[in-house]
Coordinates of C-alpha atoms and ligand atoms in Angstrom, one line a residue:
M27 CA 2.8 -184.4 5.3
K28 CA 4.2 -185.7 2.2
K29 CA 2.9 -184.4 -1.2
D30 CA 0.8 -186.6 -3.4
I31 CA 3.5 -186.5 -6.4
R32 CA 1.0 -188.3 -8.8
A33 CA -1.5 -185.5 -8.6
Y34 CA 0.6 -182.8 -10.3
T35 CA 0.1 -181.8 -14.1
Y36 CA 3.4 -181.7 -15.9
E37 CA 3.6 -177.7 -15.8
E38 CA 3.4 -178.1 -12.0
L39 CA 5.7 -181.0 -11.6
Q40 CA 8.4 -179.0 -13.7
K41 CA 7.9 -176.1 -11.0
E42 CA 8.3 -178.5 -8.1
I43 CA 11.4 -180.0 -9.6
K44 CA 13.0 -176.5 -10.2
I45 CA 12.4 -175.6 -6.5
L46 CA 14.2 -178.7 -5.7
G47 CA 17.2 -177.3 -7.6
E48 CA 17.1 -179.9 -10.3
K49 CA 17.5 -179.4 -14.1
A50 CA 14.2 -179.3 -16.1
F51 CA 14.6 -182.4 -17.8
R52 CA 14.3 -184.2 -14.7
A53 CA 10.9 -183.3 -14.4
K54 CA 10.3 -185.1 -17.7
Q55 CA 12.0 -188.0 -16.4
V56 CA 10.1 -188.3 -13.2
Y57 CA 6.7 -187.9 -14.9
E58 CA 7.4 -190.5 -17.4
W59 CA 8.2 -192.9 -14.4
L60 CA 4.9 -192.0 -12.8
H61 CA 2.7 -191.8 -15.7
Q62 CA 4.2 -194.0 -18.5
K63 CA 6.0 -196.6 -16.7
Q64 CA 3.7 -196.2 -13.7
V65 CA 6.2 -197.3 -10.9
D66 CA 4.9 -197.3 -7.3
T67 CA 8.4 -196.4 -5.6
F68 CA 11.0 -193.9 -6.2
E69 CA 13.6 -196.7 -5.9
E70 CA 12.8 -197.7 -9.2
M71 CA 13.5 -194.4 -11.1
T72 CA 17.0 -195.8 -11.9
N73 CA 17.8 -193.0 -14.3
L74 CA 17.8 -190.4 -11.2
S75 CA 20.7 -190.1 -8.9
R76 CA 20.2 -191.6 -5.4
N77 CA 20.4 -188.4 -3.9
F78 CA 17.6 -186.9 -6.0
R79 CA 15.7 -190.2 -5.4
K80 CA 16.1 -189.8 -1.8
Q81 CA 15.1 -186.2 -1.7
L82 CA 11.9 -186.9 -3.7
E83 CA 11.2 -189.8 -1.0
E84 CA 11.4 -187.2 1.7
E85 CA 9.1 -184.8 0.3
Y86 CA 6.6 -186.8 -1.6
E87 CA 4.8 -190.0 -1.7
I88 CA 3.4 -192.1 -4.6
L89 CA -0.1 -193.2 -3.7
S90 CA -1.5 -196.3 -5.3
V91 CA -4.8 -198.1 -5.2
D92 CA -4.9 -201.8 -4.3
M93 CA -7.2 -204.1 -5.8
V94 CA -9.4 -206.0 -3.2
Q95 CA -11.8 -207.8 -5.5
R96 CA -12.4 -208.7 -9.3
Q97 CA -15.3 -210.1 -10.9
E98 CA -15.3 -211.2 -14.4
S99 CA -18.3 -211.7 -16.5
S100 CA -18.7 -214.9 -18.3
L101 CA -21.1 -213.0 -20.8
D102 CA -18.9 -210.6 -22.4
G103 CA -15.6 -210.4 -20.6
T104 CA -16.5 -207.2 -18.6
N105 CA -14.5 -206.9 -15.3
K106 CA -15.4 -205.2 -12.3
F107 CA -12.6 -204.1 -9.8
L108 CA -12.9 -202.8 -6.3
F109 CA -9.9 -200.7 -5.1
R110 CA -8.8 -199.8 -1.7
L111 CA -7.6 -196.5 -1.2
H112 CA -4.8 -195.5 1.3
D113 CA -7.3 -194.5 4.1
G114 CA -9.3 -197.7 3.6
N115 CA -12.1 -196.3 1.6
V116 CA -13.1 -198.4 -1.6
V117 CA -14.1 -197.5 -4.9
E118 CA -15.1 -199.5 -8.0
S119 CA -14.1 -199.4 -11.7
V120 CA -15.2 -201.4 -14.7
L121 CA -13.2 -202.8 -17.7
M122 CA -15.0 -203.1 -20.8
R123 CA -13.5 -205.0 -23.7
Y124 CA -14.4 -203.7 -27.4
Q125 CA -13.1 -204.3 -30.6
H126 CA -11.7 -200.9 -30.9
G127 CA -9.8 -201.4 -27.5
N128 CA -10.1 -201.4 -23.8
S129 CA -12.5 -199.0 -22.2
V130 CA -12.4 -198.2 -18.4
C131 CA -15.0 -196.6 -16.5
I132 CA -13.9 -194.8 -13.3
S133 CA -15.3 -193.4 -10.1
S134 CA -14.6 -189.9 -9.3
Q135 CA -15.9 -189.6 -5.7
V136 CA -16.3 -192.0 -2.6
G137 CA -19.9 -192.2 -2.7
C138 CA -22.2 -189.4 -4.1
R139 CA -24.4 -186.6 -2.7
M140 CA -26.5 -186.1 -5.9
G141 CA -29.4 -188.4 -4.9
C142 CA -30.5 -189.6 -8.2
R143 CA -33.4 -192.0 -7.4
F144 CA -32.2 -195.2 -9.4
C145 CA -28.6 -194.9 -8.5
A146 CA -27.0 -197.2 -5.9
S147 CA -24.0 -195.1 -5.6
T148 CA -25.7 -192.2 -3.8
I149 CA -27.6 -194.2 -1.2
G150 CA -24.9 -193.8 1.5
G151 CA -24.1 -190.0 0.5
L152 CA -20.7 -188.4 -0.1
E153 CA -17.7 -189.7 1.7
R154 CA -15.1 -187.8 0.2
N155 CA -13.6 -186.6 -3.1
L156 CA -11.1 -188.5 -5.1
S157 CA -7.6 -186.9 -5.8
A158 CA -6.5 -186.9 -9.4
S159 CA -3.9 -189.7 -8.5
E160 CA -6.6 -191.8 -7.2
M161 CA -8.6 -191.5 -10.5
L162 CA -5.4 -192.1 -12.4
G163 CA -4.6 -195.1 -10.0
Q164 CA -7.8 -196.9 -11.1
I165 CA -6.6 -196.9 -14.8
Y166 CA -3.0 -197.7 -14.1
Q167 CA -3.6 -200.7 -11.9
I168 CA -6.2 -202.1 -14.5
Q169 CA -3.6 -201.7 -17.2
K170 CA -0.9 -203.6 -14.9
I171 CA -3.5 -206.4 -13.8
I172 CA -4.5 -207.1 -17.5
G173 CA -1.1 -206.3 -19.2
E174 CA -2.6 -204.4 -21.8
R175 CA -3.2 -200.8 -22.7
V176 CA -6.4 -198.8 -22.0
S177 CA -7.3 -196.6 -24.9
N178 CA -10.8 -195.2 -23.6
V179 CA -11.8 -193.7 -20.5
V180 CA -15.3 -192.9 -19.2
I181 CA -15.8 -191.1 -15.8
M182 CA -19.2 -192.5 -15.2
G183 CA -18.5 -194.6 -12.2
T184 CA -19.6 -193.5 -8.5
G185 CA -19.5 -189.7 -8.0
E186 CA -20.2 -186.6 -9.8
P187 CA -17.1 -185.7 -11.5
L188 CA -18.1 -181.9 -11.7
D189 CA -18.8 -181.8 -8.0
N190 CA -15.1 -182.7 -7.7
Y191 CA -14.1 -180.1 -10.4
E192 CA -10.6 -179.1 -9.6
N193 CA -9.4 -182.7 -9.3
F194 CA -11.4 -183.9 -12.3
L195 CA -9.7 -181.4 -14.4
K196 CA -6.3 -182.1 -13.2
F197 CA -6.9 -185.8 -13.8
I198 CA -8.0 -185.0 -17.6
R199 CA -4.8 -183.0 -18.0
I200 CA -2.4 -185.7 -16.6
L201 CA -4.4 -188.6 -18.3
T202 CA -4.0 -186.8 -21.8
D203 CA -0.7 -185.3 -21.5
E204 CA 1.8 -186.3 -24.0
H205 CA 4.3 -187.1 -21.6
G206 CA 2.1 -189.4 -19.7
L207 CA -0.3 -192.0 -20.6
H208 CA -1.3 -189.7 -23.5
I209 CA -4.8 -190.9 -24.1
S210 CA -6.5 -188.9 -26.8
Q211 CA -9.0 -186.5 -25.4
R212 CA -11.4 -187.7 -28.0
N213 CA -11.4 -191.1 -26.4
V214 CA -12.5 -189.6 -23.0
T215 CA -16.3 -189.2 -21.9
V216 CA -17.4 -187.3 -18.9
S217 CA -20.8 -187.9 -17.6
T218 CA -22.5 -185.3 -15.5
C219 CA -26.0 -185.0 -13.7
G220 CA -25.9 -181.5 -14.9
I221 CA -24.0 -178.8 -12.5
V222 CA -24.6 -175.8 -14.8
P223 CA -21.8 -173.3 -13.8
R224 CA -19.1 -176.2 -14.1
I225 CA -20.3 -177.1 -17.6
Y226 CA -19.6 -173.4 -18.5
D227 CA -16.3 -173.6 -16.8
L228 CA -15.4 -176.9 -18.7
A229 CA -16.4 -175.3 -22.0
K230 CA -13.9 -172.5 -21.3
E231 CA -11.1 -175.2 -21.4
H232 CA -11.7 -176.0 -24.9
L233 CA -11.1 -179.7 -24.5
Q234 CA -11.9 -182.4 -27.0
I235 CA -13.5 -184.6 -24.3
T236 CA -17.0 -185.8 -24.9
L237 CA -19.7 -184.3 -22.5
A238 CA -22.6 -186.8 -21.5
L239 CA -25.4 -185.1 -19.7
S240 CA -27.7 -187.5 -17.6
L241 CA -31.1 -186.3 -19.0
H242 CA -33.5 -189.1 -17.6
G243 CA -36.6 -186.9 -18.0
S244 CA -37.9 -185.0 -21.0
T245 CA -39.5 -182.2 -18.8
Q246 CA -38.4 -180.3 -15.9
E247 CA -41.0 -181.8 -13.8
K248 CA -40.3 -185.4 -14.8
R249 CA -36.5 -184.9 -14.6
R250 CA -37.1 -183.3 -10.8
Q251 CA -38.7 -186.6 -9.8
L252 CA -35.8 -188.7 -10.7
M253 CA -32.9 -186.1 -10.0
P254 CA -32.9 -183.8 -7.0
V255 CA -30.1 -181.8 -8.7
A256 CA -32.9 -180.7 -11.1
N257 CA -34.3 -178.6 -8.3
K258 CA -31.3 -176.6 -8.6
Y259 CA -30.5 -176.4 -12.3
E260 CA -33.7 -176.4 -14.4
L261 CA -33.8 -178.5 -17.7
R262 CA -33.9 -175.4 -19.8
E263 CA -30.6 -174.1 -18.2
V264 CA -28.8 -177.5 -18.5
L265 CA -29.9 -177.7 -22.1
E266 CA -28.3 -174.2 -22.8
A267 CA -25.0 -175.2 -21.0
C268 CA -24.9 -178.1 -23.3
D269 CA -25.6 -176.1 -26.3
H270 CA -22.8 -173.7 -25.0
Y271 CA -20.3 -176.6 -24.7
F272 CA -21.0 -177.7 -28.2
G273 CA -20.6 -174.1 -29.6
E274 CA -17.3 -173.7 -27.8
T275 CA -15.6 -177.1 -28.4
G276 CA -17.5 -178.5 -31.5
R277 CA -18.1 -181.7 -29.5
R278 CA -21.4 -183.2 -29.9
I279 CA -23.4 -183.8 -26.6
T280 CA -24.4 -187.3 -25.6
F281 CA -27.6 -187.4 -23.7
E282 CA -28.0 -190.4 -21.3
Y283 CA -31.6 -191.5 -20.7
S284 CA -32.0 -194.3 -18.2
M285 CA -35.4 -196.0 -19.0
V286 CA -37.7 -196.6 -16.0
H287 CA -40.8 -198.6 -16.8
G288 CA -44.0 -196.6 -16.4
V289 CA -42.0 -193.5 -15.2
N290 CA -40.3 -192.0 -18.3
D291 CA -40.7 -194.6 -21.0
T292 CA -44.3 -193.7 -22.4
D293 CA -45.0 -192.4 -25.8
E294 CA -45.6 -189.1 -24.3
D295 CA -42.1 -189.2 -23.1
A296 CA -40.7 -190.1 -26.7
D297 CA -42.7 -187.1 -28.0
E298 CA -41.5 -184.9 -25.4
L299 CA -37.8 -186.0 -26.1
I300 CA -38.2 -185.3 -29.7
T301 CA -39.3 -181.8 -29.0
I302 CA -36.1 -181.2 -27.2
L303 CA -33.7 -183.1 -29.2
K304 CA -34.7 -182.7 -32.9
S305 CA -33.1 -179.4 -33.1
R306 CA -29.9 -180.3 -31.5
N307 CA -26.8 -182.1 -33.0
C308 CA -26.3 -184.9 -30.5
H309 CA -26.6 -188.5 -29.6
L310 CA -29.1 -190.1 -27.2
N311 CA -27.9 -193.3 -25.3
L312 CA -30.9 -195.2 -23.9
I313 CA -30.0 -197.2 -20.8
P314 CA -32.7 -199.5 -19.5
V315 CA -32.4 -199.0 -15.9
N316 CA -30.2 -201.3 -13.9
P317 CA -32.7 -202.5 -11.0
I318 CA -31.1 -202.1 -7.5
K319 CA -32.5 -203.7 -4.6
E320 CA -33.0 -200.7 -2.5
R321 CA -35.6 -199.3 -5.0
N322 CA -38.5 -201.0 -6.7
F323 CA -37.7 -199.5 -10.4
I324 CA -38.0 -201.8 -13.2
R325 CA -36.8 -201.6 -16.8
P326 CA -39.0 -201.8 -20.0
D327 CA -38.9 -205.0 -21.8
K328 CA -36.8 -205.2 -24.9
K329 CA -39.8 -204.6 -27.3
N330 CA -41.1 -201.4 -25.5
A331 CA -37.5 -200.1 -25.5
L332 CA -37.1 -200.9 -29.0
N333 CA -40.3 -199.0 -29.9
F334 CA -39.3 -195.9 -28.0
K335 CA -36.0 -196.0 -29.8
N336 CA -37.8 -196.3 -33.4
K337 CA -40.1 -193.4 -32.6
L338 CA -37.2 -191.1 -31.9
E339 CA -35.2 -192.5 -34.8
K340 CA -38.0 -191.7 -37.3
C341 CA -37.5 -188.2 -36.3
G342 CA -34.1 -188.1 -37.3
I343 CA -32.5 -188.4 -33.6
N344 CA -29.2 -190.4 -33.5
V345 CA -30.1 -192.8 -30.8
T346 CA -28.8 -196.2 -29.5
I347 CA -29.8 -198.5 -26.7
R348 CA -26.9 -199.1 -24.5
R349 CA -25.6 -202.6 -24.9
E350 CA -25.7 -204.4 -21.6
M351 CA -22.4 -205.3 -20.4
G352 CA -21.5 -207.3 -17.4
A353 CA -25.2 -208.2 -16.4
D354 CA -24.0 -211.2 -14.4
I355 CA -21.7 -209.1 -12.1
D356 CA -22.9 -206.5 -9.8
G357 CA -23.7 -204.4 -13.0
A358 CA -25.0 -201.1 -11.8
C359 CA -23.1 -198.4 -10.7
G360 CA -22.3 -198.5 -6.9
Q361 CA -23.5 -202.1 -6.4
L362 CA -20.3 -203.6 -6.0
R363 CA -19.0 -201.2 -3.4
R364 CA -22.3 -201.5 -1.7
S365 CA -22.3 -205.3 -1.3
Y366 CA -18.8 -205.1 0.0
Q367 CA -19.6 -202.5 2.6
G368 CA -22.5 -204.8 3.7
R369 CA -20.3 -207.8 4.1
S370 CA -17.5 -206.1 5.7
T371 CA -19.9 -204.4 8.4
L372 CA -21.4 -207.9 9.2
Ligands
SAH3 N1 -22.7 -188.4 -11.8 C1 -22.4 -188.7 -13.1 C2 -21.6 -189.9 -13.5 C3 -22.0 -191.1 -12.7 S1 -23.4 -192.0 -13.3 C4 -23.8 -188.6 -13.9 O1 -24.9 -188.4 -13.2 O2 -23.8 -188.6 -15.1 C5 -23.2 -192.6 -14.9 C6 -24.6 -192.7 -15.5 O3 -25.3 -194.1 -15.0 C7 -25.7 -191.7 -15.2 O4 -26.3 -191.3 -16.5 C8 -26.5 -192.2 -14.2 O5 -27.8 -191.5 -14.2 C9 -26.7 -193.7 -14.7 N2 -27.1 -194.5 -13.6 C10 -26.9 -194.7 -12.3 N3 -27.6 -195.7 -11.7 C11 -28.2 -196.3 -12.7 C12 -29.2 -197.6 -12.7 N4 -29.2 -198.2 -11.7 N5 -29.5 -197.9 -14.0 C13 -29.2 -197.2 -15.1 N6 -28.6 -196.0 -15.2 C14 -28.0 -195.7 -13.8

C-alpha cells in the first residue's frame, strides 16, 4: 500500500526523503508543494526531476478530500461543506468569515463515540479516525474553493480530537510548521469534552494553541447527565487538568457551555458556575443549544441567556454568548452529515 505523504511532519518527511537517497533540500521542496502550494499530484512538482517524481509516485499517494456539497448562509456568509474521503465516508467543515480573517472549523473523526446528549455527531457512533492529511485536506480544499487564505482553525467539528490524539498532534505540527501553511499556533483552538490524560499529554507539548473545554454542567452530577465522558473523568479532575494546561502553556482556557433550557440555565447553575470559574483566569463561551431533531432539548430565550451572562459578568467572569452563525443552514455540529446520510440511504 502506498504511504499517505501529506500526513508526515516536516521532520518525518526529511527522514523519508533521505532514505530515498535524495538531498535534504528536496524535502523542503516537496513539503512546500504539499502544504503551501497544495498540489494534488506529483506531476505538478515541476522543480523535481522526472525520476524523483516517479519514485515518489510509486511509494506515496496524495490523498485529497472532495467537496460533495456546499451550503451558504444568506444571513452571515457562513459556509458549510461536506467532503468525501477516499473510502466514501463524508465529513463536514464550516467556514466563518470574520473581519479578522477566515476561520475554519474542521472535523477530527468520522462520527464520535463520546455520546454527548445534545450532539448530532455522536448519534451514529464512531466510524473511524481521520488522518492528519484528512484534517488538513478540509482546510486546503476550502482555501482553494474560496480563493482566499484561512487564518484561524478550530477543531470543533464532528469528533473528539483527543480521542484521535496522535493524528491530531501531527495535524497541529504540520498546520503550524513554517515550511507549510504556517498558521500561527495562537490562531488554533482545540475543543475537547475532557479526556484528562490527553490534556496532560498536550500540556507537555508546550504549544501555544488554545484549549477549549466543553463544560456544559456546573457540578459533577449535572455534567454527567449531559456528557457520558463525565462518568470516566470527574469534573474536579478535568478542572485540575485545565489548570495544569494553563500553568504549563500560559494559555487561558476557554470553557464552553451549551445552554439547555430548564436543564443547565437556572440561577442555581449560574451560581455554581461562578464558584467554579471565579478563581480561574479563563474565558466562558455560552452557546444556546442548537436543537437537533433527534432530541427535545430547547434553548433559553435571548432574555434568559442575557440574564445568565450578566450574573456571571457581575462576578468578574469573562463571558460571551457565542454569536450564532449559519442558523439557516444545518447549523449544529454533525447535522449536515446526518441529513446527507439520511438522503443517500433512501
Ligand atoms: N468533541 C469536542 C469537539 C467537538 S464538539 C468537544 O466535545 O468539545 C464542539 C462543541 O460543540 C462542544 O462544546 C459541543 O459540546 C458543542 N455542541 C455539540 N452539539 C451542540 C448543539 N447541538 N448545540 C450546542 N452546542 C453543541
